[in-house]
PDB file of C-alpha atoms in Angstrom:
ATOM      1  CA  UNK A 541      19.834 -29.204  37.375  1.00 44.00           C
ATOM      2  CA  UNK A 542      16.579 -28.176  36.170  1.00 54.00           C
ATOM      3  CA  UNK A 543      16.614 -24.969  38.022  1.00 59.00           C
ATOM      4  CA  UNK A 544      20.264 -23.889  37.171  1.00 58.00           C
ATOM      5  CA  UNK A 545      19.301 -24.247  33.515  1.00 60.00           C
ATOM      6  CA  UNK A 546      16.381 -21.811  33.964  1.00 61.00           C
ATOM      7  CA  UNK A 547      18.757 -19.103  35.863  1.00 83.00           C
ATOM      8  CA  UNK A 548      21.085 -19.576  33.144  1.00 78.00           C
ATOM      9  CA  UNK A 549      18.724 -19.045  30.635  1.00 80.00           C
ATOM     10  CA  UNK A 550      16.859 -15.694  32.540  1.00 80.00           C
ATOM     11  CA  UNK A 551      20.552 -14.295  33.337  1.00 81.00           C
ATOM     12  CA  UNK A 552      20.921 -14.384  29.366  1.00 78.00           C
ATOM     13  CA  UNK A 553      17.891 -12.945  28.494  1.00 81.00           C
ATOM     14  CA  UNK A 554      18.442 -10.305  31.177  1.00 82.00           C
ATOM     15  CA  UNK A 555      21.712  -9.404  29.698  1.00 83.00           C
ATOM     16  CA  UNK A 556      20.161  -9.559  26.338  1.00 79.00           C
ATOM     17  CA  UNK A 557      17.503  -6.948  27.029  1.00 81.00           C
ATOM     18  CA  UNK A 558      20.082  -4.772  28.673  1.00 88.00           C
ATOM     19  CA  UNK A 559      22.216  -4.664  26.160  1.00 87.00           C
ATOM     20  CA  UNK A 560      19.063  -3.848  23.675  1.00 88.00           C
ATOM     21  CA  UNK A 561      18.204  -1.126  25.746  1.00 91.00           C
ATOM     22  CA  UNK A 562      21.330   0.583  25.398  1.00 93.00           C
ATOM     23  CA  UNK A 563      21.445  -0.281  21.300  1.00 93.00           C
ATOM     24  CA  UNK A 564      17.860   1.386  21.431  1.00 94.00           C
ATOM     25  CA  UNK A 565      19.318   4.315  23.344  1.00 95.00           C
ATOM     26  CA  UNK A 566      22.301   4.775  21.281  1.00 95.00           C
ATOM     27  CA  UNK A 567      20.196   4.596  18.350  1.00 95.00           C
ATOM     28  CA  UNK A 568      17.548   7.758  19.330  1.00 96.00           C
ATOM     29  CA  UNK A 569      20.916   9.703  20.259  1.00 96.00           C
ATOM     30  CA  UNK A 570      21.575   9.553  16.739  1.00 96.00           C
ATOM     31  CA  UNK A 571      18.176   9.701  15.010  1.00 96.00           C
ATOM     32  CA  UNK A 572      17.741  13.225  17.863  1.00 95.00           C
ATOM     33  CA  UNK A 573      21.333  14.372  16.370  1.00 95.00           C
ATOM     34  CA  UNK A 574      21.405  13.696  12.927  1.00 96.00           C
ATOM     35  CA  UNK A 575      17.906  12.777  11.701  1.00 95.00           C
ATOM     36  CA  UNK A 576      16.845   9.618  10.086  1.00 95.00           C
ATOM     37  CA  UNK A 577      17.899  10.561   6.596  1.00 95.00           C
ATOM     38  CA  UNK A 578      21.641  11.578   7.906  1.00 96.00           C
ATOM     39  CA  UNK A 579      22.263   8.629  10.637  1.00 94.00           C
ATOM     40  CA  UNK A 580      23.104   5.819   9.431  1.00 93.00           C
ATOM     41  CA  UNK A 581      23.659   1.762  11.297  1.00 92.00           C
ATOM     42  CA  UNK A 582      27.263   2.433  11.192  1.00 92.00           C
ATOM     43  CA  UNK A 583      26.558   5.748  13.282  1.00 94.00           C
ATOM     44  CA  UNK A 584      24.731   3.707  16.286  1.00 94.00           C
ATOM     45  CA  UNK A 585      27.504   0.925  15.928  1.00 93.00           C
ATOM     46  CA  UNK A 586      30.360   3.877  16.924  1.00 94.00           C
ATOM     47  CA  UNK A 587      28.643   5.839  19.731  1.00 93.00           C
ATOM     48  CA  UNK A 588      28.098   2.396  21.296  1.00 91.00           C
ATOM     49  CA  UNK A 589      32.051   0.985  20.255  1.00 92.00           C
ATOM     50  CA  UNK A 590      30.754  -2.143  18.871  1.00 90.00           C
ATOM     51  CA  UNK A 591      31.197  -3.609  14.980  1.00 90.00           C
ATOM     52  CA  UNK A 592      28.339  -2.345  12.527  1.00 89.00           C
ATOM     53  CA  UNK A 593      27.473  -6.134  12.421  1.00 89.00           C
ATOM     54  CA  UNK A 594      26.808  -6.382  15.603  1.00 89.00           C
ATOM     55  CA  UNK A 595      23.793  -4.589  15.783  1.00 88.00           C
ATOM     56  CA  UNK A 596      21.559  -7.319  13.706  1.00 88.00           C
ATOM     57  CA  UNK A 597      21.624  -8.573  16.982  1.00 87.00           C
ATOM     58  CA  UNK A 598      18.909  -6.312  18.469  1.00 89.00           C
ATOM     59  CA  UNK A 599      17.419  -5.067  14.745  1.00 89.00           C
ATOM     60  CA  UNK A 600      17.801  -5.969  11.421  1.00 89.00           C
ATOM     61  CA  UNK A 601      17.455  -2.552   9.440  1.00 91.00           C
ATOM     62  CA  UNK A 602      17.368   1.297   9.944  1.00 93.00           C
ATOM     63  CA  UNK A 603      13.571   1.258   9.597  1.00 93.00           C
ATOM     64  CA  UNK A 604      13.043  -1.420  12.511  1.00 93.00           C
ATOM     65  CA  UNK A 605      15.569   0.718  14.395  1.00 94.00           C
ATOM     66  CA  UNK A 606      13.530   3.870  14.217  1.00 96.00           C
ATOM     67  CA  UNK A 607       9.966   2.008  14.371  1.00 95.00           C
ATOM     68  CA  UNK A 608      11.269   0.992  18.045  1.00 95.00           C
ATOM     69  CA  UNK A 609      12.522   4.265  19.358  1.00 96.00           C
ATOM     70  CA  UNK A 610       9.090   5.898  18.232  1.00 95.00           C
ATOM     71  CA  UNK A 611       6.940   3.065  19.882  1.00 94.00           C
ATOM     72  CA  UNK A 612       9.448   3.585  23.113  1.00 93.00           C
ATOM     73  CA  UNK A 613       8.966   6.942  23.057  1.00 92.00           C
ATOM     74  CA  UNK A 614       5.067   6.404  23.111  1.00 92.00           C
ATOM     75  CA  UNK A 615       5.279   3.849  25.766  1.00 90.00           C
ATOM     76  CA  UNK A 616       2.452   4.287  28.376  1.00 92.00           C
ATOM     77  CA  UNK A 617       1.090   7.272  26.650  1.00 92.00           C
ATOM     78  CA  UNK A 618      -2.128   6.274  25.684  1.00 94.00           C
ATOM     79  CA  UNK A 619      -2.677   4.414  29.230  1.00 95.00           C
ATOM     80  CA  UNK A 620      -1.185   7.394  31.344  1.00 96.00           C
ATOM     81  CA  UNK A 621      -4.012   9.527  29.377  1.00 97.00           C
ATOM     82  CA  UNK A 622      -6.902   7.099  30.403  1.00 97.00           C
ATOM     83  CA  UNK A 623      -6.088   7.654  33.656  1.00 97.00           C
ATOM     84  CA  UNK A 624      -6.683  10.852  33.392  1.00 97.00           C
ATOM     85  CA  UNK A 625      -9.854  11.170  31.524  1.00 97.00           C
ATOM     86  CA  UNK A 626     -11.346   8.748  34.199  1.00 96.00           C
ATOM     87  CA  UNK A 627     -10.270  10.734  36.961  1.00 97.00           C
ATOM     88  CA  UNK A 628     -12.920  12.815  39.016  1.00 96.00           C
ATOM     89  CA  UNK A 629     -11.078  15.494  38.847  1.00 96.00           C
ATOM     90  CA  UNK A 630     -12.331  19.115  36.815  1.00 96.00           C
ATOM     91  CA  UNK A 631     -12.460  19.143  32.734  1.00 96.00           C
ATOM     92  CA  UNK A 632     -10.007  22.210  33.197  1.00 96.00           C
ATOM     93  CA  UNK A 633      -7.081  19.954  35.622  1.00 97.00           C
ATOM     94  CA  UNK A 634      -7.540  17.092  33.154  1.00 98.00           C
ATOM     95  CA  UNK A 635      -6.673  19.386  30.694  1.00 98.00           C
ATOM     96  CA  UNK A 636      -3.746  20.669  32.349  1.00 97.00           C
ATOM     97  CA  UNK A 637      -2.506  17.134  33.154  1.00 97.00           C
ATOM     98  CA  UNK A 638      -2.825  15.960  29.871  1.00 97.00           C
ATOM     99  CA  UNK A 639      -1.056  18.375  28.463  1.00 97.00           C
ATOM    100  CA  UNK A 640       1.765  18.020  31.034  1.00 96.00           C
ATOM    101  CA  UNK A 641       1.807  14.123  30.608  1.00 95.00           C
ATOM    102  CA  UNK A 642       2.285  14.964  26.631  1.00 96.00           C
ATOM    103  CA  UNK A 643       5.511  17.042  27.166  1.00 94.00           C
ATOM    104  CA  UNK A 644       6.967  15.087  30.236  1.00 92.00           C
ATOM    105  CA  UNK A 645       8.789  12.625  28.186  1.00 92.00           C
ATOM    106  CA  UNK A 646      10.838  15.688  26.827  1.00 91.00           C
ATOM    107  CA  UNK A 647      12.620  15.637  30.338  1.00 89.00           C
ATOM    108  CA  UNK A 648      12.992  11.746  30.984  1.00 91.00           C
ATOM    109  CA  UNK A 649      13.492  10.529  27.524  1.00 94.00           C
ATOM    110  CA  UNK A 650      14.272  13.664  25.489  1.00 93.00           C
ATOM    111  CA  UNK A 651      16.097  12.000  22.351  1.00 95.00           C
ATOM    112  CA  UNK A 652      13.202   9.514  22.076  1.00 95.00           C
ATOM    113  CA  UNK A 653      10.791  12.494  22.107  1.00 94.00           C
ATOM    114  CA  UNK A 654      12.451  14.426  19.978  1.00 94.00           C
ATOM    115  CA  UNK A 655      13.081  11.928  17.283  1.00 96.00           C
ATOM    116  CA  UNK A 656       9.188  10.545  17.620  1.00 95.00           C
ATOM    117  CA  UNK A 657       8.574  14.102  16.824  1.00 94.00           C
ATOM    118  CA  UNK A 658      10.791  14.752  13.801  1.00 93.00           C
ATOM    119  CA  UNK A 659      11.657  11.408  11.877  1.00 95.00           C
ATOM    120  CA  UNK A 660       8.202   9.372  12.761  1.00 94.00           C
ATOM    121  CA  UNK A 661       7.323  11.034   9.401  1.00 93.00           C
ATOM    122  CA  UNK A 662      10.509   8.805   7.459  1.00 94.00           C
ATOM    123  CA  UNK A 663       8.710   5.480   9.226  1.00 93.00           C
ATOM    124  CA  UNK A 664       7.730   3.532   6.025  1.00 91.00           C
ATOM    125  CA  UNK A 665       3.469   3.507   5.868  1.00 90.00           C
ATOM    126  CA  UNK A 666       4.226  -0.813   6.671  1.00 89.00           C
ATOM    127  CA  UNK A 667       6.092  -0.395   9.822  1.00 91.00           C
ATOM    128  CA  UNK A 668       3.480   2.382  11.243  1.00 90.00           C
ATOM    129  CA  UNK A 669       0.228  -0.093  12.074  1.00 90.00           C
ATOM    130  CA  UNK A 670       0.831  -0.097  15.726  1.00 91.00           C
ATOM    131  CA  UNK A 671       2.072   3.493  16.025  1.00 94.00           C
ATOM    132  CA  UNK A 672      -1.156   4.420  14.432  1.00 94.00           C
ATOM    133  CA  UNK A 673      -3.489   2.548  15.974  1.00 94.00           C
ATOM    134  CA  UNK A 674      -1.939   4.259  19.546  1.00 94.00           C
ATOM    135  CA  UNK A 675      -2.387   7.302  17.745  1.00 95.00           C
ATOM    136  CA  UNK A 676      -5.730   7.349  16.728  1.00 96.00           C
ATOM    137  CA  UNK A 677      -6.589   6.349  20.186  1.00 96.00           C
ATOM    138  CA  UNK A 678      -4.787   8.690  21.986  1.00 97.00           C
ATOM    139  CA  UNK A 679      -5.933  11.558  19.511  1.00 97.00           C
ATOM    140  CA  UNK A 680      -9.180  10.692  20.657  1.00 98.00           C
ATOM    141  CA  UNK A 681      -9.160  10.252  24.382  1.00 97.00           C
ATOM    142  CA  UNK A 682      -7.502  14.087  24.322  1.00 97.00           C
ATOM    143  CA  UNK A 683     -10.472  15.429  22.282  1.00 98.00           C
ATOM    144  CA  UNK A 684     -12.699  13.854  25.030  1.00 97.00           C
ATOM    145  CA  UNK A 685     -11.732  16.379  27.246  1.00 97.00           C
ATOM    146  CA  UNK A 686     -12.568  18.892  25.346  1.00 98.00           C
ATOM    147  CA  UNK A 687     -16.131  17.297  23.937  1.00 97.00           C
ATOM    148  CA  UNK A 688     -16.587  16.618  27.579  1.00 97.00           C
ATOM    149  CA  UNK A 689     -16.020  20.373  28.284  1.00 96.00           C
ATOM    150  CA  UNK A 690     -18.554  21.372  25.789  1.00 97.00           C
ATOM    151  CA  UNK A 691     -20.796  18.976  26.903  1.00 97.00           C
ATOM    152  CA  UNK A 692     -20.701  20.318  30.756  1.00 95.00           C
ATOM    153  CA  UNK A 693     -20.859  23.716  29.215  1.00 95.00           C
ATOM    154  CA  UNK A 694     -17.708  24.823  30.583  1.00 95.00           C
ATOM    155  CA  UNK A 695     -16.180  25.108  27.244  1.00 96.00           C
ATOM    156  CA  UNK A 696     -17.818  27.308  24.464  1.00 95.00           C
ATOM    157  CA  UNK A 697     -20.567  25.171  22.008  1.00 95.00           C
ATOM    158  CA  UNK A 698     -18.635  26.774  19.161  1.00 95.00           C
ATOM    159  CA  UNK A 699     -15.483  25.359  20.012  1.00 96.00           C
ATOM    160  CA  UNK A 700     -14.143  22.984  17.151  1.00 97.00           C
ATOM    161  CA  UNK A 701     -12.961  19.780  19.804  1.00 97.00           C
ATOM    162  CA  UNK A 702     -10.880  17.854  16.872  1.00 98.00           C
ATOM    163  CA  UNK A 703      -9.469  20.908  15.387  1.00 97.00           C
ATOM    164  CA  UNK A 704      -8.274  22.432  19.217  1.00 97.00           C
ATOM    165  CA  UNK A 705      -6.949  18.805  20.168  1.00 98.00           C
ATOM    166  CA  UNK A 706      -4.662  18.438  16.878  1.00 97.00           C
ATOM    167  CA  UNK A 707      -3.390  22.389  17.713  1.00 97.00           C
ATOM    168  CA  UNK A 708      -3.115  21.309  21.124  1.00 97.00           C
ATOM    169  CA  UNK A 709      -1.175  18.213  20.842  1.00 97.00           C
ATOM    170  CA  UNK A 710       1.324  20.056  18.400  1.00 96.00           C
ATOM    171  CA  UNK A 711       2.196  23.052  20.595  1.00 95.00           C
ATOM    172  CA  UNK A 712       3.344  20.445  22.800  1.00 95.00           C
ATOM    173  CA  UNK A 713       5.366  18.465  19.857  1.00 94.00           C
ATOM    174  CA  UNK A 714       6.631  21.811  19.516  1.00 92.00           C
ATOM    175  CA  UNK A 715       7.837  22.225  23.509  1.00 90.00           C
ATOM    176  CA  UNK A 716      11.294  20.216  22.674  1.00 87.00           C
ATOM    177  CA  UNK A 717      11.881  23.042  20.722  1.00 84.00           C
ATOM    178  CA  UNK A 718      11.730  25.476  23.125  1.00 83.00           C
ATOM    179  CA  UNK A 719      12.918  23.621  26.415  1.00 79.00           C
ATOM    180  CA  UNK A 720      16.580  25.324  24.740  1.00 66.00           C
ATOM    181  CA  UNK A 721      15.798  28.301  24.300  1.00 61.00           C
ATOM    182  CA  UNK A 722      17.887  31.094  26.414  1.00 66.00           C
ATOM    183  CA  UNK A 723      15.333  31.842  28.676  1.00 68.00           C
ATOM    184  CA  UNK A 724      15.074  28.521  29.932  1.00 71.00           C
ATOM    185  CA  UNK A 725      11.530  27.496  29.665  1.00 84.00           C
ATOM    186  CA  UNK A 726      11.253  24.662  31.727  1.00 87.00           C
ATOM    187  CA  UNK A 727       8.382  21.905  31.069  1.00 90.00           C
ATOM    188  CA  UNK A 728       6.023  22.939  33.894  1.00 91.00           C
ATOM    189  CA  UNK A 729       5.813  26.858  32.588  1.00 90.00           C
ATOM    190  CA  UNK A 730       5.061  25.322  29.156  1.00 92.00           C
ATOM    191  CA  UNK A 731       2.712  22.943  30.129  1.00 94.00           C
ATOM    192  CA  UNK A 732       0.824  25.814  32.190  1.00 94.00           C
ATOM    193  CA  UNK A 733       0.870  28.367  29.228  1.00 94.00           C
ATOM    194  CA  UNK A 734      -0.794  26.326  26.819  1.00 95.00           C
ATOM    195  CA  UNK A 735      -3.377  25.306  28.537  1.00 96.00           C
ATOM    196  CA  UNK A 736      -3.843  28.524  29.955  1.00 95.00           C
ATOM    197  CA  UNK A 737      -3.983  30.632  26.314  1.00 94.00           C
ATOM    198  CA  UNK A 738      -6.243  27.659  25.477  1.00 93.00           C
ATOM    199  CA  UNK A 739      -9.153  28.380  28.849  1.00 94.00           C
ATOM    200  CA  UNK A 740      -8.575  32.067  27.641  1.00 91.00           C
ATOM    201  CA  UNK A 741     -10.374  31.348  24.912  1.00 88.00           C
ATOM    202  CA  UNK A 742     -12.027  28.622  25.424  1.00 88.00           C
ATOM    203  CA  UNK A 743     -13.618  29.104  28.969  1.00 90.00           C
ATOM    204  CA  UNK A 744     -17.065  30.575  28.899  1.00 82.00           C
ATOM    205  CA  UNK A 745     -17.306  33.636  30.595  1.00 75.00           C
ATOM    206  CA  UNK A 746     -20.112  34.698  33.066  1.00 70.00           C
ATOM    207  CA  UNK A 747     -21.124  38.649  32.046  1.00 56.00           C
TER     208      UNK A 747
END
């Protein structure tokens, strides 16, 4: 009897986070479209066919709504780029993958991504604490690779490293821009070009 309860009780939860997951969904398809300011609870409720109220179920205002997407959209972010600041690989291929790992999302979550990017802003200062905090830290690890590339003298010592991660970081905010255009950048050739116009100038040169 026991056990039966317990299945009951996982196959609920189960459906519960399922049916989250798509609310969540349905909600960065509309933040993405319309922007925070111009979607609105009753927007989510009709791409997803259910009643407005409904949707208490899974958050309880616009604000929490948003605040999820953007913490979604920075899932596994901050550990992916840990990973690769401890790998033994060069300063230059961190670089590169960090830059690619930044911009992936773009491809496999592309609404999230794109409203992290443009409505994070609207996020009132009370829900942003842990959104923050994963900034900061993630700001920080990507400016290692550059201090780190000073320090090994593979970068130039005049190189500002804060300054060159924050430009860094928002050419690739920038990428969902461009992923549209007509000549059909694709994430891999924009990945490659701004790290590459960064070691242009960068890179210390042997004379």
């Amino acid at each position: 009897m026991p056990d039966g309860h317990l299945t009951k009780q996982a196959r609920k939860k189960e459906k519960y986070e399922r049916r989250q997951t798509e609310v969540i969904d349905a909600a960065a398809s509309v933040f993405a479209e319309k922007g925070y300011h111009g979607a609105s609870t009753g927007d989510i409720a009709a791409k997803l066919g259910i009643a407005q109220s409904s949707l208490y179920y899974y958050f309880k205002s616009k604000d929490e709504a948003l605040e999820t997407v953007c913490l979604k959209s920075t899932k596994g972010y901050v550990e992916r780029l840990q990973a690769i600041v401890r790998s033994p690989k060069s300063t230059d291929d961190k670089l590169r993958e960090a830059i690619l790992n930044h911009i992936q999302p773009i491809k496999t979550i592309p609404n999230y991504f794109r409203t992290f990017i443009g409505e994070l802003r609207y996020l009132p200062i009370g829900r942003r604490k842990k959104l923050s905090k994963m900034i900061t830290e993630y700001n920080a690890l990507f400016e290692k690779v550059l201090t780190d590339g000073v320090a090994e003298k593979i970068y130039k010592k005049s190189l500002d490293c804060h300054l060159s991660m924050l430009l860094l970081i928002s050419q690739c905010n920038m990428s969902i821009f461009w992923i549209n255009e007509p000549h059909g950048y694709d994430i891999d050739t924009i990945a490659a070009s701004i790290a590459d116009n960064f070691l242009l100038g960068a890179t210390i040169r042997n004379t």
